Tab-separated table of C-alpha atoms in Angstrom:
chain	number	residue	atom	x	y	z
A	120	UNK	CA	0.000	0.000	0.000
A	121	UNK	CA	0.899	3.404	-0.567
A	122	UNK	CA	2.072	5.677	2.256
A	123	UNK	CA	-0.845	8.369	2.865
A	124	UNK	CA	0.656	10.354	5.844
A	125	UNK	CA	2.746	10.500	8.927
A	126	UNK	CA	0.719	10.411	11.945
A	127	UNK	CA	1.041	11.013	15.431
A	128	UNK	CA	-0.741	8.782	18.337
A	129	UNK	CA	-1.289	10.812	21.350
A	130	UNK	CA	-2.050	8.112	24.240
A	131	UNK	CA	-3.072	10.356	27.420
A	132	UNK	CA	-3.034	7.167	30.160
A	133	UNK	CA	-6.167	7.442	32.130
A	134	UNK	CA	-8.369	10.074	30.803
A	135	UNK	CA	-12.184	9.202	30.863
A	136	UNK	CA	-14.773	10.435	28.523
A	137	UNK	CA	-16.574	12.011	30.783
A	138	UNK	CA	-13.687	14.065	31.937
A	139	UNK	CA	-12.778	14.879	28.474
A	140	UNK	CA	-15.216	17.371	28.846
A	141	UNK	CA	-12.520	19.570	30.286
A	142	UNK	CA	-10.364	19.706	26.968
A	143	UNK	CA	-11.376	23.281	25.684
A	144	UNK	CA	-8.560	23.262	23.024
A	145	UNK	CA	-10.319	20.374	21.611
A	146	UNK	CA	-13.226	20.513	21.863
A	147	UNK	CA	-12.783	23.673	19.518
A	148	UNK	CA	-11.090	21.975	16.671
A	149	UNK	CA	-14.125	19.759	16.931
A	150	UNK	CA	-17.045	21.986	17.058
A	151	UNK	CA	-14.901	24.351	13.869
A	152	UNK	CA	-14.896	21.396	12.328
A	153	UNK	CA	-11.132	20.559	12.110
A	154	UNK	CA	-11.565	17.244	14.155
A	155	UNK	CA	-14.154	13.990	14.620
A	156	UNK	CA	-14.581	12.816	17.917
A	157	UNK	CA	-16.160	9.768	19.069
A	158	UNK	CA	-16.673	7.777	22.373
A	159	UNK	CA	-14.691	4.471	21.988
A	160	UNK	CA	-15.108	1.654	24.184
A	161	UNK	CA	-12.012	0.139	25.891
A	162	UNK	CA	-11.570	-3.532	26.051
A	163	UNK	CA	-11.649	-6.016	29.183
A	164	UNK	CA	-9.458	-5.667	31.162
A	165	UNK	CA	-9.236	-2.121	31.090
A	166	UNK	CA	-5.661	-2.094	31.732
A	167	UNK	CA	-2.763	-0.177	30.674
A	168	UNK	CA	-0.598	-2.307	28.802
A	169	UNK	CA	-3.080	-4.575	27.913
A	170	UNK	CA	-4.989	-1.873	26.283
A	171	UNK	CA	-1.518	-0.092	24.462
A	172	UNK	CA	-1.395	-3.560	22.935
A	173	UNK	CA	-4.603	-3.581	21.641
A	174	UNK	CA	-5.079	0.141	20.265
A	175	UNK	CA	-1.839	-1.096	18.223
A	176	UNK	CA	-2.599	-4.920	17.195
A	177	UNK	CA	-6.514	-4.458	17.219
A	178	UNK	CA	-7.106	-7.782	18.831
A	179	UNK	CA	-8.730	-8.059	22.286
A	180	UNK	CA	-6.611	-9.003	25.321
A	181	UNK	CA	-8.277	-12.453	25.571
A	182	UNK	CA	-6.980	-12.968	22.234
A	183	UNK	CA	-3.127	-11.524	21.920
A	184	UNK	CA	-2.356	-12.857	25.635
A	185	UNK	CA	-1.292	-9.550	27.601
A	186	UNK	CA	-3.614	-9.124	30.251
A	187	UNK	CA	-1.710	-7.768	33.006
A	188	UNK	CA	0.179	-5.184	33.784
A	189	UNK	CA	3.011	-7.215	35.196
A	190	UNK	CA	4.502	-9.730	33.509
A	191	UNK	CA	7.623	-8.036	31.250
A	192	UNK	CA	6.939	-9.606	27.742
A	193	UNK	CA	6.847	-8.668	24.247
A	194	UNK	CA	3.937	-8.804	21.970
A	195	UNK	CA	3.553	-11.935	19.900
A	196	UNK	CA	1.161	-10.073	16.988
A	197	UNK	CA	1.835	-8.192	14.052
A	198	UNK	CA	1.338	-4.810	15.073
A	199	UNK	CA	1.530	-0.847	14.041
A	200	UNK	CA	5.285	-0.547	14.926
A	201	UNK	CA	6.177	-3.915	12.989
A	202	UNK	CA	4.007	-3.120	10.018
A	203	UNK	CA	5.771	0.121	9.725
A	204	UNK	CA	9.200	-1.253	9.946
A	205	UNK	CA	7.782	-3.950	7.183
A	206	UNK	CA	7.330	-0.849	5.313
A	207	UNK	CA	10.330	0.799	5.282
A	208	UNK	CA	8.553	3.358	7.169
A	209	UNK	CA	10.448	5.372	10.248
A	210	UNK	CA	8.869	5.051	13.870
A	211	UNK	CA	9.365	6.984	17.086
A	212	UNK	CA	7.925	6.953	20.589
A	213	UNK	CA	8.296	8.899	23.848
A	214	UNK	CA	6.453	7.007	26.338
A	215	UNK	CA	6.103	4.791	29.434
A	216	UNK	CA	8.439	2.118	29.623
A	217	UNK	CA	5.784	-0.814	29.054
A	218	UNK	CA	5.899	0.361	25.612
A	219	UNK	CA	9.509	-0.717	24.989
A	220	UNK	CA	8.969	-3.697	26.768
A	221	UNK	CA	6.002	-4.951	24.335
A	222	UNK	CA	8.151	-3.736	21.336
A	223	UNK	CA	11.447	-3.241	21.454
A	224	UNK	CA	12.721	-5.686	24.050
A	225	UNK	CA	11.659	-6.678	27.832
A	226	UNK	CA	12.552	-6.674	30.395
A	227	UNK	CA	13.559	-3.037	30.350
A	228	UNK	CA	16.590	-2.014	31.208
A	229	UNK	CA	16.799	1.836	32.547
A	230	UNK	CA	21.080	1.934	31.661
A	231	UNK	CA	20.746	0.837	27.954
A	232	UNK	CA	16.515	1.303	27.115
A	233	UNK	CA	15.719	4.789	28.088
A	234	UNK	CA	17.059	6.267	24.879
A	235	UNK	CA	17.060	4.079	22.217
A	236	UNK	CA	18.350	4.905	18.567
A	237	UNK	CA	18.193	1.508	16.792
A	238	UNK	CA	17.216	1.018	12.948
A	239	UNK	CA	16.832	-2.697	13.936
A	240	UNK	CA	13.997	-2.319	16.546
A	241	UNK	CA	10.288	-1.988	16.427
A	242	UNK	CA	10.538	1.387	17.910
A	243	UNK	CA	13.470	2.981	16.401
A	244	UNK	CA	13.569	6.234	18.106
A	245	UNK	CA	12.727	6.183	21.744
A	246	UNK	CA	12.470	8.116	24.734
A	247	UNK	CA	11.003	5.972	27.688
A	248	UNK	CA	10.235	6.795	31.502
A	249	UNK	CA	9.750	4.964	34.617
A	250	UNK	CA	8.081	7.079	36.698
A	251	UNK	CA	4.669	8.092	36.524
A	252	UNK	CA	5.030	11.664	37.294
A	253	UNK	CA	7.331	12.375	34.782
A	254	UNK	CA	5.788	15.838	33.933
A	255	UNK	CA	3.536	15.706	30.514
A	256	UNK	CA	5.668	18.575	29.137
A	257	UNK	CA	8.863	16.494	28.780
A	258	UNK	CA	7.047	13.606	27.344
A	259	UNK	CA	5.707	15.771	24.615
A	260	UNK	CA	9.351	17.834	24.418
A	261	UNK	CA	10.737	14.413	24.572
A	262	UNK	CA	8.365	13.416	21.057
A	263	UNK	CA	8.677	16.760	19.168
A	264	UNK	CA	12.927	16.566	19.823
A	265	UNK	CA	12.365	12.605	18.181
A	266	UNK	CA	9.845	14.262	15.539
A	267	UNK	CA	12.272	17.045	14.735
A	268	UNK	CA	15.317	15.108	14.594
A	269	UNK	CA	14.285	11.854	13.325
A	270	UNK	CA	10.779	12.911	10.849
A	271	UNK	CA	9.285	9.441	11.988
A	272	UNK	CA	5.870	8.331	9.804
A	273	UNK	CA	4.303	7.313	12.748
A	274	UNK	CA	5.144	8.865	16.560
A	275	UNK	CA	3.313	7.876	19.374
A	276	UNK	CA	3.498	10.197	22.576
A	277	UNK	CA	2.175	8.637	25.668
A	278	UNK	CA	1.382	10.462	29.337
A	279	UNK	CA	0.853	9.143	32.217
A	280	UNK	CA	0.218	12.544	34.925
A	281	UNK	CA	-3.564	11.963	34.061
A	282	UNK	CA	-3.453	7.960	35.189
A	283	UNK	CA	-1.067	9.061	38.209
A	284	UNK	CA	-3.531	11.601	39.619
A	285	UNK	CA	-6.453	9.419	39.088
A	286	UNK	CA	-5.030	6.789	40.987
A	287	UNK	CA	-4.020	9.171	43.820
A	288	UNK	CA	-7.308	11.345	43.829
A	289	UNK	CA	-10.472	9.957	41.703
A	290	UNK	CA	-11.430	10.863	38.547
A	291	UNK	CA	-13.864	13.232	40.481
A	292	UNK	CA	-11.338	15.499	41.755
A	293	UNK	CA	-9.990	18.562	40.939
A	294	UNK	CA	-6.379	16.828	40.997
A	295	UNK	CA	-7.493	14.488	38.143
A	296	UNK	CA	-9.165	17.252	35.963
A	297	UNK	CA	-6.060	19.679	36.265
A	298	UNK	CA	-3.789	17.283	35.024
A	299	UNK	CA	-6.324	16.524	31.935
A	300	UNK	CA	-6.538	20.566	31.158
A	301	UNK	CA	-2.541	20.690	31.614
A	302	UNK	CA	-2.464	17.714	28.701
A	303	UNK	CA	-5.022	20.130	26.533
A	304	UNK	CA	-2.906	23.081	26.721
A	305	UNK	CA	-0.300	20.785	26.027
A	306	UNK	CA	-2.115	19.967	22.863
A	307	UNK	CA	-2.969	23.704	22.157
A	308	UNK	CA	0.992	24.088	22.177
A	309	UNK	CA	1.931	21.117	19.703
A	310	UNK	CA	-1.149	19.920	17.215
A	311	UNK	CA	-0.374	23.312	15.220
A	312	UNK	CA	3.105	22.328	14.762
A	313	UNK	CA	2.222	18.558	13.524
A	314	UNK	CA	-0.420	19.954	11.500
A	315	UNK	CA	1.971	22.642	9.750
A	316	UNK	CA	4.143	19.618	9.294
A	317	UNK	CA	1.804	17.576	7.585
A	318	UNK	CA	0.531	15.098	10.108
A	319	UNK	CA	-2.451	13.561	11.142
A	320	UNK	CA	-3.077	13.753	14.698
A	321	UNK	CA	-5.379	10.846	16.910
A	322	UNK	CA	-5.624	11.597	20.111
A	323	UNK	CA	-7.208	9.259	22.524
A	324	UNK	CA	-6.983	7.110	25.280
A	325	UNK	CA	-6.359	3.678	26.580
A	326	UNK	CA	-8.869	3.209	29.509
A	327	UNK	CA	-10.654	5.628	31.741
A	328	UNK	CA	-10.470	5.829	35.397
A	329	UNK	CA	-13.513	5.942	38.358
A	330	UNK	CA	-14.136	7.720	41.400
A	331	UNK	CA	-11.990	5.281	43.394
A	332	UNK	CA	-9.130	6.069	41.334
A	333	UNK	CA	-9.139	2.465	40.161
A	334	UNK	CA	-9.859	1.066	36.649
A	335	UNK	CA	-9.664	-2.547	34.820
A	336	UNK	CA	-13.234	-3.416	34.760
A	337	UNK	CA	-16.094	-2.785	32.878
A	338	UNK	CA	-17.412	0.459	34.602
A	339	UNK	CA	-18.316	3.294	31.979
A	340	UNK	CA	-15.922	5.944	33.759
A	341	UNK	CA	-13.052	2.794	33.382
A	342	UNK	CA	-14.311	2.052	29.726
A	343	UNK	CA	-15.427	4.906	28.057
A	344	UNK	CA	-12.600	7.016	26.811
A	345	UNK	CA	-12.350	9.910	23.911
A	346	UNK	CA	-10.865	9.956	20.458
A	347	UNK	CA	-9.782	12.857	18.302
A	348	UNK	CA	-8.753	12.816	14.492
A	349	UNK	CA	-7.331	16.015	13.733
A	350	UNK	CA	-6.012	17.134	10.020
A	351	UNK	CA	-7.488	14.306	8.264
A	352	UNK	CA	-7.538	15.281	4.353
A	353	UNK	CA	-9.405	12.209	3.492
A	354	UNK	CA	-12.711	13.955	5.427
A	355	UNK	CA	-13.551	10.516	7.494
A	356	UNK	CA	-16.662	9.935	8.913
A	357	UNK	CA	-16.834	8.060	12.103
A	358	UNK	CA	-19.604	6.631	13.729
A	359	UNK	CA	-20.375	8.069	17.779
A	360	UNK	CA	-19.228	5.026	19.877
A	361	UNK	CA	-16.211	2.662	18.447
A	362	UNK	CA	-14.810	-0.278	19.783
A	363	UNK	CA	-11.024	-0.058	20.349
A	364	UNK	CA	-10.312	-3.071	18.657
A	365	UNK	CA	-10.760	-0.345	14.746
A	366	UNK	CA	-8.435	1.995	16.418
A	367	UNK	CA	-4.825	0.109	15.030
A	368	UNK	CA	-6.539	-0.809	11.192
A	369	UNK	CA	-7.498	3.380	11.388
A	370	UNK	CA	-3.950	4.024	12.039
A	371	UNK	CA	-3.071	1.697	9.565
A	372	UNK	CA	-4.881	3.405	6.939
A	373	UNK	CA	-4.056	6.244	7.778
A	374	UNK	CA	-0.463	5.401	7.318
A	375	UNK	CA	-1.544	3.307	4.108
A	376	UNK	CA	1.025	0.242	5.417
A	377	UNK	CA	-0.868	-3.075	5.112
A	378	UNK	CA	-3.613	-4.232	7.806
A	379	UNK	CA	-4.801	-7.026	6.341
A	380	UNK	CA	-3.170	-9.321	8.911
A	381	UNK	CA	-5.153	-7.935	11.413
A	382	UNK	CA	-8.499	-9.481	12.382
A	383	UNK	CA	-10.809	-6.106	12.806
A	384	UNK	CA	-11.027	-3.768	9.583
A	385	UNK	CA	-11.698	-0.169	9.494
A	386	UNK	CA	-14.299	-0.504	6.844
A	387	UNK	CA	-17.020	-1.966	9.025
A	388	UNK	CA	-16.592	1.450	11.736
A	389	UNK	CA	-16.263	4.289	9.023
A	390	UNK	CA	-19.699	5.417	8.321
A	391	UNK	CA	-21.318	8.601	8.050
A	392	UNK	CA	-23.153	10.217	11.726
């Protein structure tokens, strides 16, 4: 398949759709018409890595075996990253470290993994944390220094200060929602750049968080979480509620690299409102 675009995958860990509600940046680019959002629904269990695996395979934890948050192993699947490399496209991430471990090698190793520069790996330009209050600001300065340097096809920047507050506070706190409008000014600061640059811009999340500051089940505050297109010549329609398994074949489209490996096609999700 043809390459279409370069996009950028903006994974902000913990953020509800409710709370989404908070994201004024967005929500303009939405309402001038300049992004489609949709309510997609996270699968079971609605777990971090679990769910990273899943927005980039499109298979269902039950199917591609991570399920937990603990166990240090790599995926098994054919997934965004691979297809990409299959391509002789360039890839990038600045992220938690669970992503390295499910694609570039596990366990992780903080000495030689935190900054990886490797034309042989999954993930060839990296920039990975351990902590969960790394600030937002140098995850996303950590992605824009990989997209500036390195012009990846497909970037994925991944926060976790939304997930950490939850966690600590509820998702009805003002310590939760803070945190989500410091990620959409965040946003405000960097989607004009990408766009001026030429890519296409998903924002979403992979599961939602409750009042107890918990999530993995099945609990519309732990399920229910937002998704943004943003610069998307091709005028896409998407339907109001998605299942997460579409998200990695609407990358893949996106990026025009072959999905045809992967069980759940974008067809059957892009319809008109």
């Amino acid at each position: 398949m043809e390459n279409k675009n370069k996009v950028i995958l903006v994974l902000l860990d913990g953020l509800n759709y409710k709370n989404s509600e908070c994201m004024g940046y967005m929500t303009a680019l939405e309402r001038d018409g300049k992004a489609k959002f949709a309510k997609v629904l996270a699968e079971m269990p609605s777990l971090s890595k679990p769910l990273y695996e899943t927005i980039l395979t499109g298979k269902k934890p039950i199917e591609h075996g991570i399920v937990t948050n603990e166990i240090p192993m790599m995926s098994k699947e054919k997934n965004i990253f691979s297809l990409c490399r299959d391509a002789q496209l360039t890839t990038g991430a600045s992220g938690y470290y669970w992503l390295s471990e499910l694609y570039n090698s596990a366990p992780f190793n903080k000495l030689k993994d935190t900054n990886t520069h490797d034309e042989t790996k999954a993930i060839q330009h990296g920039r990975f944390y351990t902590l969960d209050y790394y600030p937002d600001e140098a995850v996303f300065l950590d992605g824009e220094h990989i997209r500036e340097k390195y012009n990846p096809d497909f970037l994925v920047i991944h926060s976790m200060n939304i997930d950490d507050m939850g966690h600590k506070y509820g998702s009805d706190s003002k310590e939760y929602r803070y945190k989500i409008r410091v990620a959409d000014n965040l946003l405000s600061v960097f989607v004009p750049r990408w766009i001026e640059a030429g890519y296409v811009v998903i924002v979403t999340s992979d599961h939602g968080m409750n009042i107890d500051g918990m999530h993995g089940g099945k609990n519309d505050l732990e399920s229910e979480v937002p998704f943004w297109i943003i610069n998307d010549d091709e005028k896409t329609k998407l339907s109001h509620r998605l299942e997460q398994v579409y998200v990695a074949s609407i990358i893949g489209t996106l990026l025009g690299i072959d999905t045809s490996e992967m069980k759940n096609k974008v067809e059957s999700i892009y319809r008109g409102y």
